Amino acid sequence: MTVLITGGAGFIGSHCCVSFLEAGHDIVVLDNLSNASSLSLERVAAITGRKVSFVVGDIRDQAEVEEVLHRYKCTAVVHFAGLKSVGESTKMPISYYDNNVVGTLRLLSAMDNAGVRQMIFSSSATVYGEPQFLPLTEDHPTSAVNPYGRTKLMIEEMLRDVAASDPNWRFGILRYFNPVGAHDSGLIGENPLGIPNNLMPFITQVADGRREQLAVFGNDYETADGTGVRDYIHVSDLVDGHLRAHEVLAEGAAPSNCFTVNLGTGNGYSVLEMVRAFERASNKEIGFSFSPRREGDVAECYAHTERAEQLLNWKAKRDLDAMCRDTWNWVCKNPAGYAAEAAE
Ligand code: NAD
Ligand code: WQD
C-alpha cells in the first residue's frame, strides 16, 4: 500500500510527503530534480522520523515508472511532477507540453500496465481564465490563456476520458489557488531559482535584502485598493486536502470516479494587504513601487470552497499571518534555500 509521489522533492510535493508519512502511509518519490534538491527529502525524513524512498527519474520514462510501481507495490499516485511557470511556458511551449502532457500520458500508461488506477492530479485555478463570476465554483467555464494553463486543461480532459472509459480508474483533480507558506519547522519551503515570478517569494527577497523593492503590477484594478486580489493558501493546508482526497478515493466514497475540487481558502487578499501582512510577520519594511499591469493577470480570483468542504470534509485552517510567519521562518533559517547545504 505505497503511494507514488511524482515531483515529491519540490515545494508542494515535499510538504505532501510529510502529510502522508505522518498519516502512516508508505511513500516513494519519483523526481528528476529539474526544479528541486534531494535535500528537501532529507528534511522530510528529519521532520517525520521516517526514511523516504527516492528514485531520481522522469515521468516520461514509462518503463522506469512501471518498474517503480511494481517494485514498491504502489496502489495510488499523487502527481505533482511538471513545469509550472506561466512566463516560461510562453517561451518554451514544447518543454511544457512534453513534461506536463506527454509526461502525464506516459505516467497513465505505466499505471495502466501496472494495474494502479488511482491518481490525484495538481491542477490550477489558472484553468478558469478571466473570472465571469466570483467566487469561482468548479463549474465556472474554463479557458486557458497560456501554454502552461493549456497543459493543465488538456491533462484534466485526458483524465476525465480515462475515467469514463473504465470505472476502475479513480481520479481527484485538485485546482490550487495560490500556495504559499512553509512547514512550521522551517526545514522545508519554497526554493525558487533565479528571480521569482510569484508575489510571496519576491516579497521575502525584498524583506531579506536580496531585492531592492517590489514592483506592484497594477494599481488601477477594480478592487478595494486597486491592486490584484488572490486566494493565498498555506501549503500545509493544501497538502492536507490531498490526504483527504486520497482517503476519499481509496475508500470509494466519492460520488463519481473522477472529481474536480478547488483548494483555496475562499478569501481574497490584495497585493498591498500581502505587503502589510508580511511586514507584520517579518518586522521589515517592504519597499514597493507601482508598475503597469502584468500581461495575462486578472483583477481578482478566489475560490468557492463548498465542494471541498462537502466532498473532502476539508477546510483550510491557517490564516494569512501564519502563511507569512511560516514563510519568513523558512527564509530566515535557509537564506540560500537548500543551496548552502548542497554546496557543503
Ligand atoms: P515544483 O517545481 O517545486 O515541483 C515540481 C517537481 O516536479 C520538481 O521537484 C521537479 O524537479 C519535478 N519534475 C518536473 N518535471 C519532471 C519530470 N518530467 N519528471 C519527474 N519530475 C519532474 O512546483 P510546485 O510548486 O511544488 O508545484 C507542484 C505541482 O503543482 C505542479 O504540477 C504545478 O503545476 C502545480 N501547481 C502549482 C502551483 C503553485 O503556485 N506552486 C499552483 C497550482 C498548481
Ligand atoms: C499574485 C499577485 C500579481 C509578483 C500564478 C500562476 C498560477 C498559479 C499560481 C501555477 C498578482 C501580483 C506578483 C510581483 C506583483 N501557478 N504581483 N508583483 O499570477 O495569481 O498565479 O501562480 O499553477 O497559474 O499564474 O500569482 O504570485 O504571480 O501573483 O504585484 O512581483 O501579485 O500581479 O496580482 P498568480 P503571483
Coordinates of C-alpha atoms and ligand atoms in Angstrom, one line a residue:
M1 CA 0.0 0.0 0.0
T2 CA 2.6 2.5 -1.1
V3 CA 1.8 5.9 -2.7
L4 CA 4.0 7.1 -5.6
I5 CA 4.5 10.9 -5.2
T6 CA 5.8 12.3 -8.5
G7 CA 7.6 15.6 -8.1
G8 CA 7.8 14.9 -4.4
A9 CA 11.1 16.7 -3.9
G10 CA 9.5 20.0 -5.0
F11 CA 7.8 22.7 -3.0
I12 CA 4.3 21.2 -2.6
G13 CA 5.4 17.6 -3.1
S14 CA 7.8 17.7 -0.1
H15 CA 5.1 19.0 2.1
C16 CA 2.8 16.3 0.8
C17 CA 5.4 13.7 1.7
V18 CA 5.3 15.0 5.3
S19 CA 1.5 14.9 5.5
F20 CA 1.2 11.3 4.0
L21 CA 4.1 9.9 6.2
E22 CA 2.6 11.5 9.3
A23 CA -0.7 9.9 8.4
G24 CA 1.0 6.5 8.4
H25 CA 1.2 5.9 4.6
D26 CA 4.2 4.5 2.9
I27 CA 5.5 6.6 0.0
V28 CA 8.1 6.5 -2.8
V29 CA 9.1 9.7 -4.5
L30 CA 10.0 10.0 -8.2
D31 CA 11.5 13.3 -9.2
N32 CA 14.0 14.3 -11.9
L33 CA 15.3 17.1 -9.8
S34 CA 14.9 19.6 -12.6
N35 CA 13.5 22.1 -10.1
A36 CA 14.3 20.6 -6.7
S37 CA 17.0 19.4 -4.4
S38 CA 17.1 16.0 -2.9
L39 CA 17.9 17.7 0.4
S40 CA 14.2 18.5 0.7
L41 CA 13.6 14.8 1.2
E42 CA 16.3 14.5 3.8
R43 CA 14.5 17.3 5.7
V44 CA 11.2 15.4 5.2
A45 CA 12.9 12.4 6.9
A46 CA 14.1 14.7 9.7
I47 CA 10.6 16.1 10.3
T48 CA 8.8 12.8 10.2
G49 CA 11.5 10.4 11.6
R50 CA 10.8 8.1 8.7
K51 CA 13.0 7.2 5.8
V52 CA 11.9 8.4 2.4
S53 CA 12.3 6.1 -0.6
F54 CA 13.5 8.2 -3.5
V55 CA 14.1 7.4 -7.2
V56 CA 15.7 10.0 -9.4
G57 CA 13.7 9.6 -12.6
D58 CA 11.5 11.2 -15.1
I59 CA 7.7 10.6 -15.5
R60 CA 8.3 10.5 -19.3
D61 CA 10.3 7.3 -18.9
Q62 CA 7.4 4.9 -18.9
A63 CA 9.5 1.7 -18.4
E64 CA 11.1 3.2 -15.3
V65 CA 7.8 4.4 -13.8
E66 CA 6.3 1.0 -14.4
E67 CA 9.2 -0.7 -12.7
V68 CA 8.9 1.7 -9.7
L69 CA 5.2 1.0 -9.4
H70 CA 5.9 -2.8 -9.3
R71 CA 8.9 -2.6 -7.1
Y72 CA 7.2 -0.6 -4.4
K73 CA 3.8 -2.3 -4.8
C74 CA 2.1 1.1 -5.3
T75 CA -1.6 1.4 -5.1
A76 CA -2.0 5.1 -5.9
V77 CA -0.2 8.1 -7.3
V78 CA -0.1 11.7 -6.2
H79 CA 1.1 13.6 -9.3
F80 CA 2.9 16.9 -8.8
A81 CA 5.7 16.5 -11.4
G82 CA 5.7 19.1 -14.1
L83 CA 6.8 22.6 -15.1
K84 CA 4.9 25.5 -13.6
S85 CA 6.0 28.9 -14.8
V86 CA 3.4 30.8 -16.9
G87 CA 6.0 33.1 -18.4
E88 CA 8.5 30.3 -19.2
S89 CA 5.7 28.3 -20.8
T90 CA 5.2 31.0 -23.5
K91 CA 8.9 30.8 -24.3
M92 CA 9.3 27.0 -24.1
P93 CA 5.9 25.6 -25.0
I94 CA 7.4 22.3 -26.3
S95 CA 9.0 21.6 -23.0
Y96 CA 5.8 22.4 -21.2
Y97 CA 3.7 20.1 -23.4
D98 CA 6.4 17.4 -23.2
N99 CA 6.9 17.4 -19.4
N100 CA 3.3 18.0 -18.5
V101 CA 1.0 16.5 -21.1
V102 CA 3.3 13.8 -22.6
G103 CA 4.7 13.1 -19.0
T104 CA 1.2 12.5 -17.6
L105 CA 0.3 10.3 -20.6
R106 CA 3.4 8.1 -20.0
L107 CA 2.6 8.0 -16.3
L108 CA -1.0 6.9 -17.1
S109 CA 0.2 4.2 -19.4
A110 CA 2.7 2.9 -16.8
M111 CA -0.1 2.9 -14.2
D112 CA -2.4 1.1 -16.6
N113 CA 0.2 -1.6 -17.3
A114 CA 1.0 -1.9 -13.6
G115 CA -2.7 -2.1 -12.6
V116 CA -2.5 1.1 -10.5
R117 CA -5.7 3.1 -11.1
Q118 CA -5.9 5.9 -8.6
M119 CA -4.4 9.4 -9.1
I120 CA -4.6 12.8 -7.6
F121 CA -3.6 15.5 -10.0
S122 CA -2.2 19.0 -9.4
S123 CA -4.4 21.3 -11.5
S124 CA -4.6 25.1 -11.1
A125 CA -7.1 27.9 -10.8
T126 CA -5.4 29.2 -13.9
V127 CA -7.8 27.0 -15.9
Y128 CA -10.7 29.4 -15.0
G129 CA -9.1 32.2 -17.1
E130 CA -10.8 35.6 -16.6
P131 CA -13.5 35.1 -13.9
Q132 CA -17.0 35.6 -15.1
F133 CA -18.3 35.5 -11.5
L134 CA -16.8 35.2 -8.1
P135 CA -16.1 33.1 -6.0
L136 CA -15.1 30.6 -8.6
T137 CA -17.1 27.4 -8.5
E138 CA -15.7 24.2 -10.1
D139 CA -18.5 24.6 -12.7
H140 CA -17.2 28.0 -13.9
P141 CA -16.3 27.8 -17.6
T142 CA -12.6 27.1 -18.3
S143 CA -10.3 28.9 -20.7
A144 CA -6.6 28.9 -20.6
V145 CA -4.7 31.8 -21.9
N146 CA -1.2 30.5 -21.9
P147 CA 0.6 27.2 -22.7
Y148 CA 1.0 26.3 -19.0
G149 CA -2.7 26.7 -18.4
R150 CA -3.5 24.7 -21.6
T151 CA -1.3 21.8 -20.4
K152 CA -3.4 21.7 -17.2
L153 CA -6.7 21.8 -19.1
M154 CA -5.5 19.1 -21.5
I155 CA -4.5 16.8 -18.7
E156 CA -7.8 17.3 -16.9
E157 CA -9.6 16.3 -20.1
M158 CA -7.4 13.3 -20.6
L159 CA -8.1 12.1 -17.0
R160 CA -11.9 12.6 -17.5
D161 CA -11.7 10.5 -20.7
V162 CA -9.8 7.7 -19.0
A163 CA -12.2 7.7 -16.0
A164 CA -15.2 7.5 -18.4
S165 CA -13.6 4.5 -20.2
D166 CA -13.4 2.3 -17.1
P167 CA -15.0 2.7 -13.7
N168 CA -12.0 1.1 -12.0
W169 CA -10.0 4.3 -12.5
R170 CA -10.3 6.9 -9.8
F171 CA -9.1 10.5 -10.2
G172 CA -9.1 13.5 -7.9
I173 CA -8.4 16.7 -9.9
L174 CA -7.4 19.4 -7.4
R175 CA -7.3 23.0 -8.6
Y176 CA -5.0 25.0 -6.4
F177 CA -5.3 28.7 -5.9
N178 CA -2.1 30.5 -4.7
P179 CA 0.0 28.2 -2.5
V180 CA 2.4 30.0 -0.1
G181 CA 3.9 29.4 3.3
A182 CA 6.2 26.6 4.6
H183 CA 6.3 23.8 7.1
D184 CA 6.2 25.3 10.6
S185 CA 9.6 23.6 11.4
G186 CA 11.3 25.9 8.9
L187 CA 13.0 22.8 7.4
I188 CA 11.2 22.7 4.1
G189 CA 9.8 25.5 2.0
E190 CA 9.8 27.1 -1.5
N191 CA 13.2 27.3 -3.1
P192 CA 12.8 29.4 -6.3
L193 CA 15.7 29.5 -8.7
G194 CA 16.6 33.0 -10.2
I195 CA 14.2 36.0 -10.0
P196 CA 10.9 34.9 -8.5
N197 CA 7.8 35.3 -10.7
N198 CA 5.4 34.9 -7.8
L199 CA 4.5 37.5 -5.2
M200 CA 5.3 35.8 -2.0
P201 CA 8.9 34.7 -2.9
F202 CA 9.5 38.1 -4.3
I203 CA 8.3 39.8 -1.1
T204 CA 10.6 37.6 1.0
Q205 CA 13.6 38.5 -1.1
V206 CA 12.8 42.2 -0.5
A207 CA 12.5 41.6 3.2
D208 CA 15.8 39.8 3.5
G209 CA 17.6 42.4 1.4
R210 CA 18.2 40.4 -1.8
R211 CA 16.0 42.6 -3.9
E212 CA 15.6 46.4 -3.5
Q213 CA 11.9 46.7 -3.9
L214 CA 8.7 45.0 -5.1
A215 CA 7.1 46.1 -8.4
V216 CA 3.4 46.0 -7.7
F217 CA 1.8 45.1 -11.1
G218 CA -1.1 47.5 -11.5
N219 CA -2.9 49.8 -9.0
D220 CA -5.9 50.5 -11.3
Y221 CA -7.9 47.3 -11.0
E222 CA -11.4 47.5 -9.8
T223 CA -10.6 46.2 -6.4
A224 CA -10.7 47.9 -3.0
D225 CA -7.1 49.3 -3.2
G226 CA -6.6 48.9 -7.0
T227 CA -4.1 46.0 -6.7
G228 CA -4.7 42.4 -7.7
V229 CA -6.6 40.1 -5.3
R230 CA -5.8 36.4 -4.9
D231 CA -6.7 33.4 -2.7
Y232 CA -3.5 32.6 -0.9
I233 CA -3.5 29.2 0.8
H234 CA -0.9 27.7 3.2
V235 CA 0.9 24.8 1.7
S236 CA 0.3 22.7 4.8
D237 CA -3.4 23.1 4.4
L238 CA -3.2 22.4 0.7
V239 CA -1.4 19.1 1.2
D240 CA -3.9 18.0 3.9
G241 CA -6.5 18.5 1.2
H242 CA -4.5 15.9 -0.8
L243 CA -4.5 13.5 2.1
R244 CA -8.3 13.8 2.4
A245 CA -8.7 13.4 -1.4
H246 CA -6.5 10.3 -1.3
E247 CA -8.7 8.8 1.5
V248 CA -12.0 9.6 -0.2
L249 CA -10.7 7.9 -3.4
A250 CA -9.3 4.9 -1.7
E251 CA -12.5 4.3 0.3
G252 CA -14.5 4.6 -2.9
A253 CA -16.5 7.3 -1.1
A254 CA -16.6 9.9 -4.0
P255 CA -19.9 10.3 -5.9
S256 CA -18.1 9.6 -9.2
N257 CA -14.7 8.1 -10.2
C258 CA -13.4 11.5 -11.2
F259 CA -14.0 14.6 -9.2
T260 CA -12.7 18.1 -9.5
V261 CA -12.3 20.3 -6.4
N262 CA -11.0 23.7 -5.7
L263 CA -8.3 24.0 -2.9
G264 CA -8.4 27.6 -1.7
T265 CA -9.5 29.4 1.4
G266 CA -12.3 31.4 -0.2
N267 CA -10.6 34.7 1.0
G268 CA -9.1 37.2 -1.4
Y269 CA -6.2 39.5 -0.3
S270 CA -4.7 42.3 -2.4
V271 CA -1.0 42.8 -3.1
L272 CA -0.9 45.7 -0.7
E273 CA -2.6 43.6 2.0
M274 CA 0.1 40.9 1.4
V275 CA 2.8 43.5 1.8
R276 CA 1.4 44.7 5.1
A277 CA 0.9 41.2 6.4
F278 CA 4.5 40.3 5.6
E279 CA 5.8 43.5 7.2
R280 CA 4.0 42.4 10.4
A281 CA 5.4 38.9 10.3
S282 CA 9.0 39.9 9.5
N283 CA 9.2 43.3 11.2
K284 CA 10.8 44.5 8.0
E285 CA 9.7 47.3 5.7
I286 CA 8.8 46.1 2.2
G287 CA 9.7 48.8 -0.3
F288 CA 7.5 48.9 -3.4
S289 CA 6.5 51.0 -6.3
F290 CA 3.6 50.7 -8.7
S291 CA 4.3 49.3 -12.2
P292 CA 2.0 48.7 -15.2
R293 CA -0.3 45.6 -15.0
R294 CA 1.4 42.3 -15.9
E295 CA 0.0 40.8 -19.1
G296 CA -2.4 38.0 -18.6
D297 CA -3.2 38.9 -14.9
V298 CA -6.8 39.0 -13.8
A299 CA -8.1 41.6 -11.2
E300 CA -9.5 39.1 -8.7
C301 CA -9.5 35.4 -8.2
Y302 CA -10.8 33.4 -5.2
A303 CA -12.3 30.0 -4.6
H304 CA -15.8 28.8 -3.8
T305 CA -14.9 26.2 -1.2
E306 CA -18.2 24.4 -0.5
R307 CA -17.4 21.3 -2.7
A308 CA -14.1 20.7 -0.9
E309 CA -15.9 21.0 2.5
Q310 CA -18.6 18.6 1.5
L311 CA -16.7 16.1 -0.6
L312 CA -13.4 16.0 1.3
N313 CA -14.6 17.2 4.7
W314 CA -11.6 19.6 4.4
K315 CA -11.3 23.3 5.0
A316 CA -8.1 25.5 5.1
K317 CA -7.3 26.4 8.7
R318 CA -4.2 28.6 8.6
D319 CA -4.7 32.4 8.2
L320 CA -2.6 35.0 6.3
D321 CA -0.5 35.8 9.4
A322 CA 0.5 32.1 9.7
M323 CA 1.3 32.0 5.9
C324 CA 3.7 35.0 6.3
R325 CA 5.2 33.8 9.6
D326 CA 6.0 30.4 8.3
T327 CA 7.4 31.7 5.1
W328 CA 9.7 34.1 7.0
N329 CA 10.8 31.4 9.4
W330 CA 11.8 29.2 6.5
V331 CA 13.7 32.0 4.7
C332 CA 15.5 33.1 7.9
K333 CA 16.6 29.6 8.6
N334 CA 17.6 28.9 5.0
P335 CA 18.7 32.2 3.4
A336 CA 20.0 30.4 0.4
G337 CA 17.2 27.8 0.3
Y338 CA 18.7 24.3 0.0
A339 CA 21.7 25.6 -1.9
A340 CA 24.0 26.4 1.1
E341 CA 23.9 22.8 2.4
A342 CA 24.1 21.4 -1.1
A343 CA 27.3 23.2 -1.6
E344 CA 29.0 21.9 1.6
Ligands
NAD1 P1 8.0 22.5 -8.1 O1 8.7 22.9 -9.3 O2 8.6 22.8 -6.7 O3 7.7 20.9 -8.1 C1 7.6 20.1 -9.2 C2 8.6 19.0 -9.1 O4 8.5 18.1 -10.3 C3 10.0 19.4 -9.0 O5 10.6 18.8 -7.9 C4 10.7 19.0 -10.4 O6 12.0 18.6 -10.2 C5 9.8 17.8 -10.7 N1 9.7 17.5 -12.2 C6 9.4 18.4 -13.2 N2 9.3 17.7 -14.3 C7 9.5 16.4 -14.1 C8 9.5 15.2 -14.9 N3 9.4 15.3 -16.2 N4 9.8 14.0 -14.2 C9 10.0 14.0 -12.9 N5 10.0 15.1 -12.1 C10 9.7 16.3 -12.7 O7 6.5 23.0 -8.1 P2 5.3 23.1 -7.1 O8 5.0 24.5 -6.8 O9 5.6 22.1 -6.0 O10 4.1 22.5 -7.9 C11 3.7 21.2 -7.9 C12 2.6 21.0 -8.9 O11 1.5 21.8 -8.6 C13 2.9 21.3 -10.4 O12 2.3 20.4 -11.2 C14 2.3 22.7 -10.6 O13 2.0 22.9 -11.9 C15 1.1 22.6 -9.7 N6 0.6 23.9 -9.2 C16 1.5 24.7 -8.5 C17 1.1 26.0 -8.1 C18 2.0 26.9 -7.4 O14 1.7 28.1 -7.4 N7 3.1 26.5 -6.8 C19 -0.3 26.3 -8.3 C20 -1.1 25.5 -9.0 C21 -0.7 24.2 -9.4
WQD2 C1 -0.1 37.3 -7.4 C2 -0.5 38.8 -7.4 C3 0.3 39.9 -9.4 C4 4.6 39.4 -8.5 C5 0.4 32.3 -10.6 C6 0.1 31.4 -11.8 C7 -0.9 30.4 -11.5 C8 -0.5 29.6 -10.3 C9 -0.1 30.4 -9.1 C10 0.6 27.6 -11.0 C11 -1.0 39.2 -8.8 C12 1.0 40.4 -8.2 C13 3.2 39.4 -8.4 C14 5.2 40.7 -8.4 C15 3.1 41.7 -8.1 N1 0.6 28.7 -10.5 N2 2.5 40.5 -8.3 N3 4.5 41.8 -8.2 O1 -0.4 35.3 -11.0 O2 -2.1 34.7 -9.2 O3 -0.8 32.9 -10.2 O4 0.9 31.4 -9.6 O5 -0.4 27.0 -11.4 O6 -1.1 29.6 -12.6 O7 -0.4 32.3 -12.9 O8 0.4 34.5 -8.7 O9 2.1 35.2 -7.1 O10 2.5 35.6 -9.6 O11 0.8 37.0 -8.4 O12 2.4 42.8 -8.0 O13 6.5 40.8 -8.5 O14 0.7 39.5 -7.1 O15 0.0 40.9 -10.4 O16 -1.9 40.2 -8.6 P1 -0.8 34.5 -9.9 P2 1.5 35.5 -8.5

